[in-house]
XYZ file of N, CA and C in Angstrom:
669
model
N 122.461 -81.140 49.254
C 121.018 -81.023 49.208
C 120.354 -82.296 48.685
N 121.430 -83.430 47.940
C 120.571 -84.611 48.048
C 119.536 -83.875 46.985
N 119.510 -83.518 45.696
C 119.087 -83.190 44.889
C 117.718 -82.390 45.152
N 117.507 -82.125 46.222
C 116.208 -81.532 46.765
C 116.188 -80.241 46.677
N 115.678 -78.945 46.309
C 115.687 -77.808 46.561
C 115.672 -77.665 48.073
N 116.429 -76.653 48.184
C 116.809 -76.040 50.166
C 115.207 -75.847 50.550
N 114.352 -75.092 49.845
C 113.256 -74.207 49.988
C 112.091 -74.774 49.717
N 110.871 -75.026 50.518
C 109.837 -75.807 49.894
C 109.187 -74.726 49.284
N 108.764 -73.671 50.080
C 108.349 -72.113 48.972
C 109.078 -70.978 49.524
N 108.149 -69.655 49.281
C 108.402 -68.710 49.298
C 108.853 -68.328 51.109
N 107.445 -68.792 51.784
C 107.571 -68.796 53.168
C 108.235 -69.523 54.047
N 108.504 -70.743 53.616
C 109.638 -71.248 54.056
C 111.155 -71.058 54.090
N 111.401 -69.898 52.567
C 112.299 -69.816 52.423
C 112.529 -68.066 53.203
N 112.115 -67.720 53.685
C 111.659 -66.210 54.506
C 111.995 -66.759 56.301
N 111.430 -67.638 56.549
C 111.314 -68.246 57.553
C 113.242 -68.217 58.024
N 113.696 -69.365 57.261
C 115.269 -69.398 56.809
C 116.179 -68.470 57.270
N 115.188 -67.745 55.887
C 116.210 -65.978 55.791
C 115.684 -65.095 56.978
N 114.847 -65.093 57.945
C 114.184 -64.305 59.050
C 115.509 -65.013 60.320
N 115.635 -66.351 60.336
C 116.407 -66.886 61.266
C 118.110 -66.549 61.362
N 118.463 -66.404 60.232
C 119.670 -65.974 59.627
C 120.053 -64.645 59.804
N 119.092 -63.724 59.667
C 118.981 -62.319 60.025
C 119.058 -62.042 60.976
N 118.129 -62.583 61.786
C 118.265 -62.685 62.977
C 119.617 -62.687 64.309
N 120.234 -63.895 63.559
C 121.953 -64.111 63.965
C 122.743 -62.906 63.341
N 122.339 -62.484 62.438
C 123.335 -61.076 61.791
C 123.287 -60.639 62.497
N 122.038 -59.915 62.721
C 121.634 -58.406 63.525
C 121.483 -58.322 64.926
N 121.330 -59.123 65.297
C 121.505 -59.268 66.952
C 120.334 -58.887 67.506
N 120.406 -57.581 68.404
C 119.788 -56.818 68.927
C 119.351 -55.551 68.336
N 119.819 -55.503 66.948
C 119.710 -54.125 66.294
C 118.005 -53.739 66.276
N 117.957 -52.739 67.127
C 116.688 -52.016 66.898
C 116.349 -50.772 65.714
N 114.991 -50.643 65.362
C 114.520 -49.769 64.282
C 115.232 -50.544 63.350
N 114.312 -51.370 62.977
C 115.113 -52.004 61.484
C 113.856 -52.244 60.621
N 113.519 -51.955 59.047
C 112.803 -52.111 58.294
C 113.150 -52.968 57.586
N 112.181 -53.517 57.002
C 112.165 -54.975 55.931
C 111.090 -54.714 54.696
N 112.099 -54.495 53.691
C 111.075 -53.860 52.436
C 110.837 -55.361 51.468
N 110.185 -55.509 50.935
C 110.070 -56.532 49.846
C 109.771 -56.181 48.409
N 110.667 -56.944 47.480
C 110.241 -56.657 46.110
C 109.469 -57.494 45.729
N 108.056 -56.404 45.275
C 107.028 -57.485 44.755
C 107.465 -58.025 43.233
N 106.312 -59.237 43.396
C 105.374 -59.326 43.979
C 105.953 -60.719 45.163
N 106.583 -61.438 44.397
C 107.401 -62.933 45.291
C 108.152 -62.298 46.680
N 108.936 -61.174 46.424
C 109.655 -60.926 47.632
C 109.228 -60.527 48.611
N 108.103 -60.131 48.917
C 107.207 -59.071 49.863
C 106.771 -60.587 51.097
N 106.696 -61.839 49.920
C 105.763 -62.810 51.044
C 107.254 -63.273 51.478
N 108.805 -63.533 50.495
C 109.607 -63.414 51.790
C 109.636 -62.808 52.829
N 109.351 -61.198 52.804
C 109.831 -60.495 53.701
C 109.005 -60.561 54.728
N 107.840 -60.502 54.657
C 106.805 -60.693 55.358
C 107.263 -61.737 56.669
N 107.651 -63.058 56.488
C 108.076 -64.020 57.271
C 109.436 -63.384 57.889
N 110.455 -62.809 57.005
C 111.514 -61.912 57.653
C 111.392 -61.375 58.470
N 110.153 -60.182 58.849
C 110.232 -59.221 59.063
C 108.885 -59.706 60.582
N 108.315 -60.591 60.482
C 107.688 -61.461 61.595
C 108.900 -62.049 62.715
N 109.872 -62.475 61.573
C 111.049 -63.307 62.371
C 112.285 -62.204 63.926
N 111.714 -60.704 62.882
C 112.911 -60.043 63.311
C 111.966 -58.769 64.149
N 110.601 -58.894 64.288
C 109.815 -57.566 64.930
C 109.550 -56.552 64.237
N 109.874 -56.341 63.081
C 110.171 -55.507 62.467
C 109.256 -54.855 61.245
N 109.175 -53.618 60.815
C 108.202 -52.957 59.851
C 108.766 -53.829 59.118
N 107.524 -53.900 58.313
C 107.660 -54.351 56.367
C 107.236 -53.446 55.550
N 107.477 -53.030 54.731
C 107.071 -51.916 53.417
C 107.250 -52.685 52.178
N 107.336 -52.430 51.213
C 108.217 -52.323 49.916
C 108.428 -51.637 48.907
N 109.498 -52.269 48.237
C 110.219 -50.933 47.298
C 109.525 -51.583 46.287
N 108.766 -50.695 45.511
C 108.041 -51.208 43.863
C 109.453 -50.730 43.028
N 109.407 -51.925 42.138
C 110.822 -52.434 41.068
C 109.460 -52.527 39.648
N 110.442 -51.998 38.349
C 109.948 -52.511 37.497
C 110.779 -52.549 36.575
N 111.057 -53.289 35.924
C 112.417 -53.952 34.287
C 112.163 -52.655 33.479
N 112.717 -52.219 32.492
C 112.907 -51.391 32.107
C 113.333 -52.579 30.511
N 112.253 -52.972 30.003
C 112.572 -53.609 28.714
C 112.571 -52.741 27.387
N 113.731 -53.699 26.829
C 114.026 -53.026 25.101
C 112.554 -52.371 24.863
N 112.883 -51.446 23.950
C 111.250 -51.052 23.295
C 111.047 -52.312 21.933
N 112.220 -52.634 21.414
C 111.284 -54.094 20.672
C 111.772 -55.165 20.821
N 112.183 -55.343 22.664
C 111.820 -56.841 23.038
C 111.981 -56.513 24.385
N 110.614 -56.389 24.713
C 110.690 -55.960 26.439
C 110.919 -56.721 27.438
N 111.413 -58.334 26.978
C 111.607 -59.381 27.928
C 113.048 -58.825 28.796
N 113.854 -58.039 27.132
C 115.434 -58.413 27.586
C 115.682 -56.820 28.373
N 115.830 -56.607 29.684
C 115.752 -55.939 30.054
C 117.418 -54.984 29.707
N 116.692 -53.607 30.079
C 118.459 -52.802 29.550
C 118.400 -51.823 30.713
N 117.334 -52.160 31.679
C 117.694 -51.418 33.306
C 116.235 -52.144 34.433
N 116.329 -51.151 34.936
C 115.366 -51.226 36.027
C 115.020 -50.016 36.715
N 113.874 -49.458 37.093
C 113.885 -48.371 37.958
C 113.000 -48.976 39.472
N 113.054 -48.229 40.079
C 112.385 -48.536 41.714
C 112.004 -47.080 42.506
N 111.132 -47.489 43.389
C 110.722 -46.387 43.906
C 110.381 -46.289 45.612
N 111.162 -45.773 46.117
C 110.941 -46.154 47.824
C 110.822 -44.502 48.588
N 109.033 -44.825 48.982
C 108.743 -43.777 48.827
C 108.701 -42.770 47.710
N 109.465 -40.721 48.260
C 108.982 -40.514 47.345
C 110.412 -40.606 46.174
N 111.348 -41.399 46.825
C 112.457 -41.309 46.297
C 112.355 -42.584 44.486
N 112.763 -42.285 43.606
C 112.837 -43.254 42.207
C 114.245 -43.034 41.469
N 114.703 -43.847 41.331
C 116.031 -44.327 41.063
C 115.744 -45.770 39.645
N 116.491 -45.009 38.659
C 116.837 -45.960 37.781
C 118.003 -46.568 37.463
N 118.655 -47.999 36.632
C 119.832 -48.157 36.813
C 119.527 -48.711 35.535
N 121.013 -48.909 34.697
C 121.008 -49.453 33.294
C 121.466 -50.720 32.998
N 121.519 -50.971 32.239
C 122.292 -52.579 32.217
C 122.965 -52.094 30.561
N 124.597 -51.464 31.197
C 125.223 -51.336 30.213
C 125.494 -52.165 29.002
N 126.015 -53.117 29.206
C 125.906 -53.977 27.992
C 125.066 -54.277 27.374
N 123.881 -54.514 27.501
C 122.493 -54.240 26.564
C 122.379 -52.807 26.022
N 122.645 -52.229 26.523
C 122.533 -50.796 26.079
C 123.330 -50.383 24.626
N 124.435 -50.940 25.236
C 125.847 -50.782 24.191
C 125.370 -51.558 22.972
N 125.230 -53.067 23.436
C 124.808 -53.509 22.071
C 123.241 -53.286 21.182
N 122.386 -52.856 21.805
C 121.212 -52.526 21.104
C 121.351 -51.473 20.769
N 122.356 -50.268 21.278
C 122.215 -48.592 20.464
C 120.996 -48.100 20.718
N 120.201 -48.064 22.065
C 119.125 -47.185 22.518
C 119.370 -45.509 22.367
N 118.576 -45.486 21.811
C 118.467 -44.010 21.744
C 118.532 -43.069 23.302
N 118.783 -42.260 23.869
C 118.426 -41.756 24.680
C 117.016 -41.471 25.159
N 115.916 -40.809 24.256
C 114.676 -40.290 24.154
C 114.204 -41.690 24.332
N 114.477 -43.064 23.735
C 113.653 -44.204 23.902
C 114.021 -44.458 25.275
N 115.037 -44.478 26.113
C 115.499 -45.352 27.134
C 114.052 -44.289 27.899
N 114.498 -42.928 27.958
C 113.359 -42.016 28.804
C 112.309 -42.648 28.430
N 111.523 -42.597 27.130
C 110.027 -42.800 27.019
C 109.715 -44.450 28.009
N 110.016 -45.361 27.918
C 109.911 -46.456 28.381
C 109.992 -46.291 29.714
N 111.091 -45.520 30.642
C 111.399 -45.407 32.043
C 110.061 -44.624 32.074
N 109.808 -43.655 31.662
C 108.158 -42.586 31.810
C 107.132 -43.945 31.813
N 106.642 -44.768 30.874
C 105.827 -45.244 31.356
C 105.642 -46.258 32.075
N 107.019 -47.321 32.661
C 107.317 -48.109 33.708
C 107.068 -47.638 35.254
N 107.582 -46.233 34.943
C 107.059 -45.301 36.349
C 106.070 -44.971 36.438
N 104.867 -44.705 35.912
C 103.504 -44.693 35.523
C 102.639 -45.814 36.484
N 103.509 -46.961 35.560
C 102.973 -48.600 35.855
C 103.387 -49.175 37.336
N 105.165 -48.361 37.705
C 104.842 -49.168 39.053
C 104.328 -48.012 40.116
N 104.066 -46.625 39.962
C 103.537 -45.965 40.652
C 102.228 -46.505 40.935
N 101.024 -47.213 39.615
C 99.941 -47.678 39.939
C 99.681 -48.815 41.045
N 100.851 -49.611 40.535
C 101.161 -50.563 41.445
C 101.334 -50.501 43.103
N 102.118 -49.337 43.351
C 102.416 -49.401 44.461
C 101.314 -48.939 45.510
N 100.281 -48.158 44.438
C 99.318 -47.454 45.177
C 98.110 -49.368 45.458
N 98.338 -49.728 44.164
C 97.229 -51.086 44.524
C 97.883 -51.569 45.726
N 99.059 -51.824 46.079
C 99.642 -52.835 47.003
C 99.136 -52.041 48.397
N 99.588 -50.756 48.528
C 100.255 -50.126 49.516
C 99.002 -49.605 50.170
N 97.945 -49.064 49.237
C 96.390 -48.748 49.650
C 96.727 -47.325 50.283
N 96.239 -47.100 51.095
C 96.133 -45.463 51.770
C 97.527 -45.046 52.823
N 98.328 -47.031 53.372
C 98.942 -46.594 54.442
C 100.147 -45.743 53.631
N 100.658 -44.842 54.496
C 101.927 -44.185 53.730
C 103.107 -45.089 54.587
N 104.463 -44.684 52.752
C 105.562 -45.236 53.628
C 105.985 -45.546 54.641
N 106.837 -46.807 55.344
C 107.586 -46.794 56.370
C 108.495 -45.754 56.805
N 109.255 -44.796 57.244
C 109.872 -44.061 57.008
C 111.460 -44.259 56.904
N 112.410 -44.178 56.515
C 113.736 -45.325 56.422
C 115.012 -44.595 56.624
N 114.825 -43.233 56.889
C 116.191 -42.626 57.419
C 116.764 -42.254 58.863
N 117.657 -42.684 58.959
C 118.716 -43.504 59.790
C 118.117 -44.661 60.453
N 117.384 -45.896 59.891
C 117.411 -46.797 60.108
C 118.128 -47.937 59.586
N 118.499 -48.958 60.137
C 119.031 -50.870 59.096
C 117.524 -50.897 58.387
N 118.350 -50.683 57.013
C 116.875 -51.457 56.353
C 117.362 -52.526 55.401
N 116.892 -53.458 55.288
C 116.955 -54.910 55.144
C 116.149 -55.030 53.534
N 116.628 -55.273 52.534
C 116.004 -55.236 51.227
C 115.623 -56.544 50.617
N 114.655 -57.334 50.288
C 114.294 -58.431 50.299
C 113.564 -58.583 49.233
N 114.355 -59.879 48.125
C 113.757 -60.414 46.994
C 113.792 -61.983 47.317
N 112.614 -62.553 46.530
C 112.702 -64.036 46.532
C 113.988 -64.650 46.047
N 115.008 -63.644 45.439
C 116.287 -64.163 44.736
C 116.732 -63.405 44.053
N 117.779 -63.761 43.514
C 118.982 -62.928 42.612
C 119.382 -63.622 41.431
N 119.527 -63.164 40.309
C 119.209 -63.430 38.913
C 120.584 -62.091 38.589
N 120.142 -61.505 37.878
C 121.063 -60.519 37.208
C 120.958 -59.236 38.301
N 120.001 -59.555 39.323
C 120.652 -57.941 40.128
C 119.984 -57.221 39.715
N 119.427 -56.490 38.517
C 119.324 -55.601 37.860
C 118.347 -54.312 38.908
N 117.134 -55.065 38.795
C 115.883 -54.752 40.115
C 115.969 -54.297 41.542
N 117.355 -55.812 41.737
C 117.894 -55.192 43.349
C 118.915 -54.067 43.485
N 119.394 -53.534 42.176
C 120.526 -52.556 42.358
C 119.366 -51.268 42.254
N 118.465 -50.919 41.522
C 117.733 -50.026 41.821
C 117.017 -49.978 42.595
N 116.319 -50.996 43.676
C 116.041 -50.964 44.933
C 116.721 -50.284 46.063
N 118.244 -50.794 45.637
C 119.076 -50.067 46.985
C 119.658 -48.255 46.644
N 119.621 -47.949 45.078
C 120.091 -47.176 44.503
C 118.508 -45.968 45.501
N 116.960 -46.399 45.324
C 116.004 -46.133 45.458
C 116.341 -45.631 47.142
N 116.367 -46.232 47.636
C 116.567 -46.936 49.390
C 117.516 -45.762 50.071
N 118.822 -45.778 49.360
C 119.985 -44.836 49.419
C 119.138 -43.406 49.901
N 118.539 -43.018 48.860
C 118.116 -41.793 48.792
C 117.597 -41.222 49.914
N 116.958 -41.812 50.978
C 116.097 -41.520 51.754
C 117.089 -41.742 53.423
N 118.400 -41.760 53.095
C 119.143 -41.475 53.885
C 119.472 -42.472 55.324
N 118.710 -44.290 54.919
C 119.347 -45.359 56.430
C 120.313 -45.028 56.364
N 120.734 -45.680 57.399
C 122.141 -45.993 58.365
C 122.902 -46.998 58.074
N 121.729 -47.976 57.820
C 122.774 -49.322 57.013
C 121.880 -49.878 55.714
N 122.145 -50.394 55.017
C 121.430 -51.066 54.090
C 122.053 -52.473 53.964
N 120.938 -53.500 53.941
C 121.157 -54.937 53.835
C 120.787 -55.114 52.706
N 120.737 -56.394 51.857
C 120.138 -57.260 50.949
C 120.230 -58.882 51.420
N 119.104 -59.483 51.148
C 119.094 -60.546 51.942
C 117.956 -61.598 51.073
N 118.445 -62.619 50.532
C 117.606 -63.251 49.633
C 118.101 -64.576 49.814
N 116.888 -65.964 49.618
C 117.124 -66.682 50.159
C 118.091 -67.721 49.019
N 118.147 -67.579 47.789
C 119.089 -68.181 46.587
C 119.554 -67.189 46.096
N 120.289 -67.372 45.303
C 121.097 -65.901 44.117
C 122.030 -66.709 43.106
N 122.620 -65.764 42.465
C 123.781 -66.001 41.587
C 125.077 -66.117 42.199
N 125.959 -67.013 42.419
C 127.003 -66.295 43.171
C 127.663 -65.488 42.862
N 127.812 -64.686 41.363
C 128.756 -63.510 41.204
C 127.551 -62.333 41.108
N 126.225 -62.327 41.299
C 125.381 -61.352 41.595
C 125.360 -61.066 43.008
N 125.466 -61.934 44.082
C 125.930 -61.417 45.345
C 127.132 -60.959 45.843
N 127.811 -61.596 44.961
C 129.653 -61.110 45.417
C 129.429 -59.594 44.719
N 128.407 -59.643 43.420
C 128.915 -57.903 43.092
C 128.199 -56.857 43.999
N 127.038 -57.481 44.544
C 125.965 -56.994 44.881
C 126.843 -55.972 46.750
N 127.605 -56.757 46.978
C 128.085 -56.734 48.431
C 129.346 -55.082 48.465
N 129.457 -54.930 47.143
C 130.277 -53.364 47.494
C 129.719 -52.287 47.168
N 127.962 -52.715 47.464
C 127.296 -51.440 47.059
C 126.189 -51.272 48.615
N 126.593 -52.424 49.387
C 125.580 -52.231 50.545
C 126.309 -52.490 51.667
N 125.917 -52.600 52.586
C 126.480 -52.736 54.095
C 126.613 -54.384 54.418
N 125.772 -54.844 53.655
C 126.086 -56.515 54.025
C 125.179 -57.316 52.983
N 125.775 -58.456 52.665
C 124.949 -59.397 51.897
C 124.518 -60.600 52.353
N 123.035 -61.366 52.494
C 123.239 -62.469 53.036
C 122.384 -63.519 51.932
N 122.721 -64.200 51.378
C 122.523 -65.341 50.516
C 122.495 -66.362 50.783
N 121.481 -67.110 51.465
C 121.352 -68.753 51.931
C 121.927 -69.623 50.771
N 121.893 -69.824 49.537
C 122.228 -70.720 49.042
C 123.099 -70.182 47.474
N 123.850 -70.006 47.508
C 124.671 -69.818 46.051
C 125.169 -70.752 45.211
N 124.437 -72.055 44.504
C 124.739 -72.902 43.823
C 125.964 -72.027 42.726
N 126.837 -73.534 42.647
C 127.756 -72.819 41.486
C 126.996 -72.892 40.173
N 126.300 -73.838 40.273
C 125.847 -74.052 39.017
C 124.225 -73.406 38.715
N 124.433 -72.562 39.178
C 123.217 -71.514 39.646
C 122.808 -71.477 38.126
N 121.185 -71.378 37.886
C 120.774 -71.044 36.566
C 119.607 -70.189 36.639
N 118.132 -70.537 37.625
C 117.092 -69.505 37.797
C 117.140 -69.689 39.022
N 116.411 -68.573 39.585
C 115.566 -68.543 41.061
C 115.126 -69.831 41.518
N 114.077 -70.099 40.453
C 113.170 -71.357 40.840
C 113.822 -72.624 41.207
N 115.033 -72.588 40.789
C 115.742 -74.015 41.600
C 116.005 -74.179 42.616
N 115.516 -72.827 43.569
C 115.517 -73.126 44.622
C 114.708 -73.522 45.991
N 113.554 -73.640 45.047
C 112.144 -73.773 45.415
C 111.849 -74.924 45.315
N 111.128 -76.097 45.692
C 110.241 -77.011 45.384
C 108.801 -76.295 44.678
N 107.763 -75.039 45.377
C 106.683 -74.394 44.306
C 107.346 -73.001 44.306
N 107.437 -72.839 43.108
C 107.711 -71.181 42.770
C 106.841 -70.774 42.340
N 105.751 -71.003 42.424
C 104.335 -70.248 41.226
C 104.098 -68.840 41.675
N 103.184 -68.566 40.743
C 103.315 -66.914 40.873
C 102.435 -66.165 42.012
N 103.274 -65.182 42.499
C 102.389 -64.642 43.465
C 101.708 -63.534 43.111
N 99.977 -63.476 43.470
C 99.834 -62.932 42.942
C 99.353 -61.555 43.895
N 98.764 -60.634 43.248
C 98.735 -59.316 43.936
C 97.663 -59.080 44.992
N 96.936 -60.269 45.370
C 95.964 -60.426 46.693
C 97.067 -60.739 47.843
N 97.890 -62.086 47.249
C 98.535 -62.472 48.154
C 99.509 -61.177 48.678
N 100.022 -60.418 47.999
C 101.375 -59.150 48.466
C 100.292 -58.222 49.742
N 99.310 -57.526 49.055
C 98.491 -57.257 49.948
C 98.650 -57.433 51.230
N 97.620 -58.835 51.108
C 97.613 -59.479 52.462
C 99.122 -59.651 52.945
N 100.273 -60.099 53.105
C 101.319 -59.913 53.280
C 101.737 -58.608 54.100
N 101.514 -57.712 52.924
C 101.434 -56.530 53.498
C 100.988 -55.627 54.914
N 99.338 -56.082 54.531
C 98.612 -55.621 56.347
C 98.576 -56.417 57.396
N 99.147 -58.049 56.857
C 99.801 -58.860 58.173
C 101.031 -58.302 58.840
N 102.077 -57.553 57.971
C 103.515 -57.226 58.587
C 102.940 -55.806 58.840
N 102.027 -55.139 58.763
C 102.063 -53.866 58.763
C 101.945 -53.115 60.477
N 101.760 -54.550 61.589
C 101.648 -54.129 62.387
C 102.905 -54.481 63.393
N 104.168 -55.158 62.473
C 105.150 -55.229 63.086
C 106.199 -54.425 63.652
N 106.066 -53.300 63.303
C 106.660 -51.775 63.738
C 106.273 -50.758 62.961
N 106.936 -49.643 62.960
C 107.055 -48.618 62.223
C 107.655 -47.313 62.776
């Protein structure tokens, strides 16, 4: 890479991952493309342009300590009317969460991304996702945590195949990520992988006009 990030942004790096997908899937028809907001949705968006295909997304939200909510000790997600939480054992183990705390916090994260999903999603209802390829899409992979309750979320509602498809990652977050779905595709797995953002030239934040719009641009790509 000649010290350059692969990715100039978000859409470029969608663009990439839409072309790549593309070569996976062939001809596969009825295929959905969900995005985790708020960064992953404007991947998918370009994905899901690339491939004909519906866009939706699965609302993700961290599931932080109750006294340090940075360090997350799960994640829950919600696709459709299906919500799925997942833990991040070793935080768990070593902080000694109470049970009643891990609930109270998941209660009001689900609260928060239920609000959310209604701001993003507006009146249209879900894509619908059983027995379809549905294609799960974050700007990247970090600890997984978000994308394992995405697909845990996803599961529920009964596709046919489930993808994950992000345009950087961790390389031992995609190698783990790959015996829980039907396929993994990761454009760039530095060994020396440290954040997302290194794989970007602008990573700035996206914000919740932009997912939107994203949104009712892909919204007329199938369904």
């Amino acid at each position: 890479m000649s010290g350059h990030p692969p990715f100039a942004d978000r859409r470029d790096a969608g663009r990439a991952l839409g072309a790549a997908l593309a070569g996976r899937l062939g001809e596969a028809a009825d295929v959905v493309v969900l995005g985790l907001p708020r960064g992953g949705v404007v991947v998918a968006a370009e994905v899901a342009a690339a491939l004909g295909a519906a866009l939706d997304l699965v609302a993700v939200r961290k599931l932080g300590l109750p006294w340090q909510p940075e360090l997350a000790m799960g994640a829950i997600a919600a696709a459709g009317d299906a919500v799925e939480a997942v833990r991040t054992d070793q935080v768990l183990a070593r902080a000694h969460v109470a049970p009643a705390a891990f609930e109270e916090v998941r209660q009001r994260e689900l609260t928060e991304l239920r609000r959310r999903e209604q701001a993003y999603r507006g009146i249209r209802p879900p894509v619908p996702l059983a027995g379809r390829t549905v294609v799960v899409v974050d700007d990247g992979l970090a600890t997984g945590a978000t994308m394992r309750a995405a697909v845990a979320a996803v599961r529920r509602s009964h596709p046919a195949r489930v993808l994950v498809a992000v345009p950087v990652g961790s390389p031992h977050t995609c190698a783990e990520l790959a015996a829980s779905v039907d396929d993994v595709v990761c454009l760039w797995t530095p060994a020396s992988f440290s954040a997302v953002g290194q794989g970007y030239g602008d990573f700035g934040a996206t914000s919740d006009d932009e997912v939107r719009e994203a949104l009712a641009t892909g919204a007329s790509g199938g369904n």
